[in-house]
Short mmCIF file of C-alpha atoms in Angstrom, two decimals:
data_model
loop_
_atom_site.label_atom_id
_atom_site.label_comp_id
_atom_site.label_asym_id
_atom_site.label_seq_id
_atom_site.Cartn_x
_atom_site.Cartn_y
_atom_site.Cartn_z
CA UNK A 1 143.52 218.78 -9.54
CA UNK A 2 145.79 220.17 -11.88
CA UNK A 3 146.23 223.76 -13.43
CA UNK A 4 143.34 223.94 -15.91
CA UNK A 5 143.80 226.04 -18.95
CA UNK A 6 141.63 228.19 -21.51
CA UNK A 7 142.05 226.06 -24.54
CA UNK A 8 141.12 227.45 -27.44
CA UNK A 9 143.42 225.35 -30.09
CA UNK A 10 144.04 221.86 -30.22
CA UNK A 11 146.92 220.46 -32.08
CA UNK A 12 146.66 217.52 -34.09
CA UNK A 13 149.73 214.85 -34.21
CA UNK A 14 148.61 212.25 -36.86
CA UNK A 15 150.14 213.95 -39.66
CA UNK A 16 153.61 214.12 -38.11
CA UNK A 17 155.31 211.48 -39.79
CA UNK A 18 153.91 212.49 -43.35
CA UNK A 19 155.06 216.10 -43.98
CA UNK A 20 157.26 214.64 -46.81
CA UNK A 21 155.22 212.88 -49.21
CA UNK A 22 152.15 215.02 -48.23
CA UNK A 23 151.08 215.75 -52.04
CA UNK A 24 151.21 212.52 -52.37
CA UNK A 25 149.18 211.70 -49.31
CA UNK A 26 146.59 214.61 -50.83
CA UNK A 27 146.23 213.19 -53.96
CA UNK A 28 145.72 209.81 -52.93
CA UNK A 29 142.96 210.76 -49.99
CA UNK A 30 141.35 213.19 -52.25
CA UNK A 31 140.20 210.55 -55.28
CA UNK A 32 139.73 208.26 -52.41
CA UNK A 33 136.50 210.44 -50.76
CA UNK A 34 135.52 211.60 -54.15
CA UNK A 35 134.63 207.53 -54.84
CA UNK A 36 133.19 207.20 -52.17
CA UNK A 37 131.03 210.24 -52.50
CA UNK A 38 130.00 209.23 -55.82
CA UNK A 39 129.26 205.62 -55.68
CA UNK A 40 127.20 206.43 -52.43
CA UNK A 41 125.33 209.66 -54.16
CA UNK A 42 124.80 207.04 -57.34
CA UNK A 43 123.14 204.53 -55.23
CA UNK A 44 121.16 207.14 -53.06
CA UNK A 45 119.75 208.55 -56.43
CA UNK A 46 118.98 204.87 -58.23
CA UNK A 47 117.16 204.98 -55.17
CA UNK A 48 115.33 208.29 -55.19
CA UNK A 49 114.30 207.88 -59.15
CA UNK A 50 113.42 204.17 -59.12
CA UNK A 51 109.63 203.98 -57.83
CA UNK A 52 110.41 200.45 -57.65
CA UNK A 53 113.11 200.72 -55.33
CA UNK A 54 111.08 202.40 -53.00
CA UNK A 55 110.77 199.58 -50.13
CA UNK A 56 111.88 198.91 -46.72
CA UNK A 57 114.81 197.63 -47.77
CA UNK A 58 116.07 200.10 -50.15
CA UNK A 59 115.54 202.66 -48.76
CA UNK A 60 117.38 201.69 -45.26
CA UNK A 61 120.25 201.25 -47.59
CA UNK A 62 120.05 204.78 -48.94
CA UNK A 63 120.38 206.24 -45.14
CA UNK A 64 123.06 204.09 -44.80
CA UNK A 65 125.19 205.84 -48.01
CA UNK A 66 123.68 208.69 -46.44
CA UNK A 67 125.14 208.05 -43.20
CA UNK A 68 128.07 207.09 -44.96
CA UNK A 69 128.22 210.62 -46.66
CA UNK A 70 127.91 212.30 -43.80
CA UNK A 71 130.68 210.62 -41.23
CA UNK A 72 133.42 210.95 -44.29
CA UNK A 73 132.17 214.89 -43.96
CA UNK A 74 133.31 215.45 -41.17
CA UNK A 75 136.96 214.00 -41.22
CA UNK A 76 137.80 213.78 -44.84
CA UNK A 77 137.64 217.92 -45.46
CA UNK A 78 139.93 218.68 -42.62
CA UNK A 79 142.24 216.06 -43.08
CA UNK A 80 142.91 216.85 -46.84
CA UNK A 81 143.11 220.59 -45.36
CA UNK A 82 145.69 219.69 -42.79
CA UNK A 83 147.82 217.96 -45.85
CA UNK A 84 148.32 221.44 -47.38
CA UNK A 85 149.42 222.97 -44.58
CA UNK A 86 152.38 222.70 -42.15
CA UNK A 87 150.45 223.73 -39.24
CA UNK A 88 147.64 220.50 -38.16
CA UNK A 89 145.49 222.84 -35.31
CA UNK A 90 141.68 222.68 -34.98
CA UNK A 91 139.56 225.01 -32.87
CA UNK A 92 137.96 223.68 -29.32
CA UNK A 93 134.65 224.23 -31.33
CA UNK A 94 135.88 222.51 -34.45
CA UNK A 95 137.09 219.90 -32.25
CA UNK A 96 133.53 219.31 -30.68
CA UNK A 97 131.73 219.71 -33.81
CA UNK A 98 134.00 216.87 -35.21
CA UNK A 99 133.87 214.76 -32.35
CA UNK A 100 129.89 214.79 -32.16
CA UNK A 101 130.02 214.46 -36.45
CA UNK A 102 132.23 211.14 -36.30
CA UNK A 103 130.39 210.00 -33.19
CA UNK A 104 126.85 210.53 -34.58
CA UNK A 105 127.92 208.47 -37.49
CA UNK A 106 129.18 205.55 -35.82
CA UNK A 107 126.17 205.18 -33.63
CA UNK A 108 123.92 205.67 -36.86
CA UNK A 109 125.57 202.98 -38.34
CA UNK A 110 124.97 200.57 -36.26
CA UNK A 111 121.76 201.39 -35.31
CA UNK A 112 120.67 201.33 -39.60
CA UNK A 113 122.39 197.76 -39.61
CA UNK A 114 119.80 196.80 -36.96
CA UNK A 115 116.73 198.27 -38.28
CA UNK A 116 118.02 196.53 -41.59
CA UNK A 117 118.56 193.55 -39.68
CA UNK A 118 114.87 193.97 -38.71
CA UNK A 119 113.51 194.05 -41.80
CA UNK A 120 115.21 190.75 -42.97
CA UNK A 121 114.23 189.10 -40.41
CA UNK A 122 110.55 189.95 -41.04
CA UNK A 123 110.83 189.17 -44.90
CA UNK A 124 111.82 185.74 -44.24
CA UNK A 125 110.72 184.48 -41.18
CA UNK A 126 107.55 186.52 -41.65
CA UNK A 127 107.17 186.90 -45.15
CA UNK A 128 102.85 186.77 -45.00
CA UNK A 129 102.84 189.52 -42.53
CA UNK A 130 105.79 191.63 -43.89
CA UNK A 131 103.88 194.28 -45.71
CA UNK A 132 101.34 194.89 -42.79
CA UNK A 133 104.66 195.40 -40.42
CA UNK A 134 106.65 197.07 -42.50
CA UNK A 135 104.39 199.94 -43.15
CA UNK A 136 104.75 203.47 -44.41
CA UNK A 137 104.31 204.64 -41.14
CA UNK A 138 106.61 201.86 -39.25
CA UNK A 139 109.61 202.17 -41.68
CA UNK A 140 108.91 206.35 -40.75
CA UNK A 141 109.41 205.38 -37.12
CA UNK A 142 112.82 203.50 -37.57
CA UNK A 143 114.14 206.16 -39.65
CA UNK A 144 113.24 208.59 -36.39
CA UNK A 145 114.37 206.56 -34.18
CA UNK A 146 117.81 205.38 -36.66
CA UNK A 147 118.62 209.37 -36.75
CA UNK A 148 117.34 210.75 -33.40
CA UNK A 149 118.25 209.35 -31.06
CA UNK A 150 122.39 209.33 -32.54
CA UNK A 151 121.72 212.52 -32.54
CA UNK A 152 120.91 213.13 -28.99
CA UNK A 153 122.73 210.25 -27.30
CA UNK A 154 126.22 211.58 -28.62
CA UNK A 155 124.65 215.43 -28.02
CA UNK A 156 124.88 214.63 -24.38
CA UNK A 157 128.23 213.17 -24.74
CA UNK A 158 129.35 216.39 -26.37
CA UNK A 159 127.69 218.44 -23.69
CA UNK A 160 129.55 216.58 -20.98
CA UNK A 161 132.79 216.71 -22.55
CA UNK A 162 132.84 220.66 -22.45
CA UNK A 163 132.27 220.79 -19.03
CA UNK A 164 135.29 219.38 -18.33
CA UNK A 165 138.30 221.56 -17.74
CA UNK A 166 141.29 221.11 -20.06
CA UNK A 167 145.30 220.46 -18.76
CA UNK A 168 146.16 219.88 -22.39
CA UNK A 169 145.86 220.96 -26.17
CA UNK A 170 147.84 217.68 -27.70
CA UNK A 171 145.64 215.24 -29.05
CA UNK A 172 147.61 211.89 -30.74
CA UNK A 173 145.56 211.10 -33.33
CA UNK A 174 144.17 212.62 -37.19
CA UNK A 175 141.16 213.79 -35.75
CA UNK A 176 138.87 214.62 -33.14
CA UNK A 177 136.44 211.97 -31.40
CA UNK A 178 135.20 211.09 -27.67
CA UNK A 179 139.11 210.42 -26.58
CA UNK A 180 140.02 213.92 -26.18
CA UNK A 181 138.10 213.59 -22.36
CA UNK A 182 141.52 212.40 -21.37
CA UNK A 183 142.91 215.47 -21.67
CA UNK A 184 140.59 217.04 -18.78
CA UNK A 185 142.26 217.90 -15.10
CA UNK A 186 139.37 216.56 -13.36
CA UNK A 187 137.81 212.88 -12.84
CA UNK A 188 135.80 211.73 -15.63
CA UNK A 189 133.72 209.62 -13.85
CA UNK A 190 129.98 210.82 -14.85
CA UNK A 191 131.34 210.88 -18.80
CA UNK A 192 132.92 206.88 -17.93
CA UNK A 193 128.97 206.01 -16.39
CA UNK A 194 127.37 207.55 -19.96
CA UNK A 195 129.90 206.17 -22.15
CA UNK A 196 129.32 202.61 -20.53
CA UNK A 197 125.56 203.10 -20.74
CA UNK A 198 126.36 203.96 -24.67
CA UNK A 199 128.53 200.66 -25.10
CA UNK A 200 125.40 198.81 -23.23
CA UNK A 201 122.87 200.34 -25.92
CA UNK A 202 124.92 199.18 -28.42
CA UNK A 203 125.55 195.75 -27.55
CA UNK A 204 121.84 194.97 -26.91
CA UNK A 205 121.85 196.12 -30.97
CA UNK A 206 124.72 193.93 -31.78
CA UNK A 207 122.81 190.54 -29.83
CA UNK A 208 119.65 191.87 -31.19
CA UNK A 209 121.25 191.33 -35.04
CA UNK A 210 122.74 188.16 -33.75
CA UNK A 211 119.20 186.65 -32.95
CA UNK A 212 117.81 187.73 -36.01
CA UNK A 213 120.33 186.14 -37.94
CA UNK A 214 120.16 182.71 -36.08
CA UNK A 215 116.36 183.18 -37.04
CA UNK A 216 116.71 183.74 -40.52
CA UNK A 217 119.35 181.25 -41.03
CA UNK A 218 116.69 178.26 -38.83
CA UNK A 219 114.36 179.48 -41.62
CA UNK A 220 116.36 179.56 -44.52
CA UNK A 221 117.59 175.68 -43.50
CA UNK A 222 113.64 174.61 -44.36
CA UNK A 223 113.27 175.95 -47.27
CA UNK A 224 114.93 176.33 -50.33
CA UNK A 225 113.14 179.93 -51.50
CA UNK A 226 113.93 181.41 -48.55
CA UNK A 227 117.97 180.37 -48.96
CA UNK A 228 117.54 181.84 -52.07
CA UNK A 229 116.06 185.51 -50.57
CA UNK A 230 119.34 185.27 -48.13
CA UNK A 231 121.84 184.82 -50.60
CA UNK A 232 120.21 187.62 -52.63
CA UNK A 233 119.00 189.81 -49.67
CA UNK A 234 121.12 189.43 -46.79
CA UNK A 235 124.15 188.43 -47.36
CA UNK A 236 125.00 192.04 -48.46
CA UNK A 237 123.93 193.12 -45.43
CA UNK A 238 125.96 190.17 -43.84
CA UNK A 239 129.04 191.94 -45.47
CA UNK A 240 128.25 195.35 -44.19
CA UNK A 241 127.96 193.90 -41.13
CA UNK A 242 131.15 192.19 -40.82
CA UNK A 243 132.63 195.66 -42.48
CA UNK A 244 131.39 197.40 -39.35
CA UNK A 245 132.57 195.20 -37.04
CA UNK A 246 136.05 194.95 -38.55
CA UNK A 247 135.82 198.52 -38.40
CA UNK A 248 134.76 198.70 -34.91
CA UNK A 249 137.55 196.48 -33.89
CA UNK A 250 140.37 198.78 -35.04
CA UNK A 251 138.49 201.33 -33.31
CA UNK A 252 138.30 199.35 -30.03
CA UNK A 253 142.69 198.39 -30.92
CA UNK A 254 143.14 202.17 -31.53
CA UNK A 255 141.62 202.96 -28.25
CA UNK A 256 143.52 200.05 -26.28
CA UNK A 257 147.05 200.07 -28.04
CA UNK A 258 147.66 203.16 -29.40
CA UNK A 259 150.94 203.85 -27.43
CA UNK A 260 154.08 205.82 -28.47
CA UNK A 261 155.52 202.22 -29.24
CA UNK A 262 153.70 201.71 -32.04
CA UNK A 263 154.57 203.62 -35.48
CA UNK A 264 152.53 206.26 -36.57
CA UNK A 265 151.34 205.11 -39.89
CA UNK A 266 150.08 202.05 -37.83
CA UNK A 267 147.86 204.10 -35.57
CA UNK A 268 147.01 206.05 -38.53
CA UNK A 269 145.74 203.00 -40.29
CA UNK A 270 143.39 201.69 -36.70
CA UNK A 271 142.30 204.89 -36.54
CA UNK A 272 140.03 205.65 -39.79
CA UNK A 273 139.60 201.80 -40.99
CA UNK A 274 135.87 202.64 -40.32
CA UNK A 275 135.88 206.41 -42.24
CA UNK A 276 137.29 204.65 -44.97
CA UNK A 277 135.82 200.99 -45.39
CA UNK A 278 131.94 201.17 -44.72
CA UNK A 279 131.42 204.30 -46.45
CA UNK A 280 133.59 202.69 -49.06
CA UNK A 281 132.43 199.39 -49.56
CA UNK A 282 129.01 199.22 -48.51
CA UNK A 283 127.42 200.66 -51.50
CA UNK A 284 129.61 198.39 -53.78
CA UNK A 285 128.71 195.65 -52.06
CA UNK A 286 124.93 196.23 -52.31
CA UNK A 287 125.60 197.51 -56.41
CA UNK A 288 127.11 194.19 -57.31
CA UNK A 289 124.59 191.82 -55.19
CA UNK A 290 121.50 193.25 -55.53
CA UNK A 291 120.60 192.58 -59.27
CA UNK A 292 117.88 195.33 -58.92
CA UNK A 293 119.99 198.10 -57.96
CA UNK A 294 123.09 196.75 -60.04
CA UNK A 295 120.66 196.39 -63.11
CA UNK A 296 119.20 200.50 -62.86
CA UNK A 297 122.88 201.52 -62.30
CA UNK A 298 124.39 200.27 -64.89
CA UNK A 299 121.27 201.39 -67.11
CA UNK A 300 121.32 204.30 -66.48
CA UNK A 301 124.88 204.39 -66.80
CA UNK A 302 124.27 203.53 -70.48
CA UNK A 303 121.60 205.90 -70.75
CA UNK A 304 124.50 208.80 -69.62
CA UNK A 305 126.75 207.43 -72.80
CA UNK A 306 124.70 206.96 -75.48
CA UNK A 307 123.27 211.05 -74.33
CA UNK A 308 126.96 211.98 -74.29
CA UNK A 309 127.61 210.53 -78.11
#
């Protein structure tokens, strides 16, 4: 084993390349997460005031903008911080906090796109049962279970990863996440068993959206109403799917290629495709689809005006 150290300070080597144009960079990150937090708070609040927005549906979609919220919290304040200053450090506690903000976020996204999926699935292949399944009290249990158990399954991740003594204080990349493990003196073995466990989970989510979709899509083939409620229904949810996985992928590419060969800006780029395209995207999507929501917006919208003249 090698020489563990204290490490109080980790130093962050994403910024490296941009110390030049950094205003630049600031400006240009800074109206970037203030869009995204307020097409995401506009569609949480259509949400909130529209009794008639108050299904399954709906309001899955407002944890996922709240999800969305959330995740770009925890990188987007530090990284405009680290812009304005010459010096890109972050505590060991900062560093964990990050890591477990970013990770719960990832896992909460996926796990909303399956409860999501879920629902779908039950409005049309099920549509005569949907409102005795889709209950109060059911759509209460997915929202548990879509924020607890996140919440613990990356807390033990977290609680593993500080158990682990440190050779290092360099961490390649814009932020903290999961990847700073390889950084510890010791085997990681127990951390490798949980993280595969985690990948399992998740998988058995991804196939689970994959037969629900080859369900919906055997329906929607019989019957031209229900082609109709998937063109107006899911296919936004289609889109944030295939956002996530996109997303996912430069994750997975980040993780697997992100060598000194390759330029900075590159691994820059694979590194926050998914802090900057769901949370992004996935309200706009669901604004310009869903006549319902894109109908209230832009009413209320025109409410705002004629109030302001």
């Amino acid at each position: 084993m090698e020489n563990s150290t204290l490490v109080t300070v980790f130093t962050l080597s994403g910024l490296n390349e941009s110390r030049t144009n950094k205003n630049i960079y600031f400006a240009f990150t800074l109206l970037l997460y203030l869009l995204m937090v307020v097409v995401n708070l506009t569609l949480i609040a259509t949400i909130i005031i529209e009794k008639t927005l108050h299904d399954p549906m709906y309001i899955l979609l407002g944890n996922l903008c709240v999800n969305g919220l959330y995740g770009t919290a925890g990188f987007y304040p530090k990284l405009l911080a680290d812009f304005l200053s010459d010096s890109h450090v972050i505590s060991y506690v900062g560093c964990l906090t990050q890591s477990y903000v970013i990770g719960t976020s990832l896992m909460c996204e996926i796990t909303i796109l399956t409860v999501m999926a879920y629902d779908r699935y039950v409005a049309i292949c099920r549509p005569l049962q949907y409102h005795s399944v889709m209950t109060p009290l059911t759509v209460g249990k997915l929202l548990l279970f879509v924020w607890v158990y996140p919440f613990c399954a990356i807390l033990i991740t977290i609680y593993l990863i500080s158990t682990l003594p440190l050779c290092g204080s360099h961490i390649d990349k814009l932020y903290c996440d999961e990847s700073f493990v390889k950084l510890s003196c010791t085997t990681t073995t127990l951390n490798n068993a949980y993280g595969f466990i985690l990948i399992i989970a998740q998988l058995a989510q991804a196939l689970f959206i994959v037969y629900t979709y080859i369900q919906i899509i055997r329906a929607c083939l019989k019957s031209i109403e229900q082609r109709s409620k998937f063109m107006q229904t899911c296919l936004p949810h289609l889109v944030a799917l295939i956002n996530f996985a996109i997303a996912a992928l430069f994750d997975a590419m980040y993780s697997k290629y992100s060598s000194e060969t390759l330029p900075q800006s590159l691994r820059n780029i694979m590194a926050v495709v998914y802090l900057v395209f769901p949370p992004l995207f996935n309200p706009l999507v669901y604004v310009l689809k869903l006549h319902q929501i894109r109908r209230r917006v832009f009413r209320a919208c025109a409410r705002d005006k004629v109030t302001q003249m």
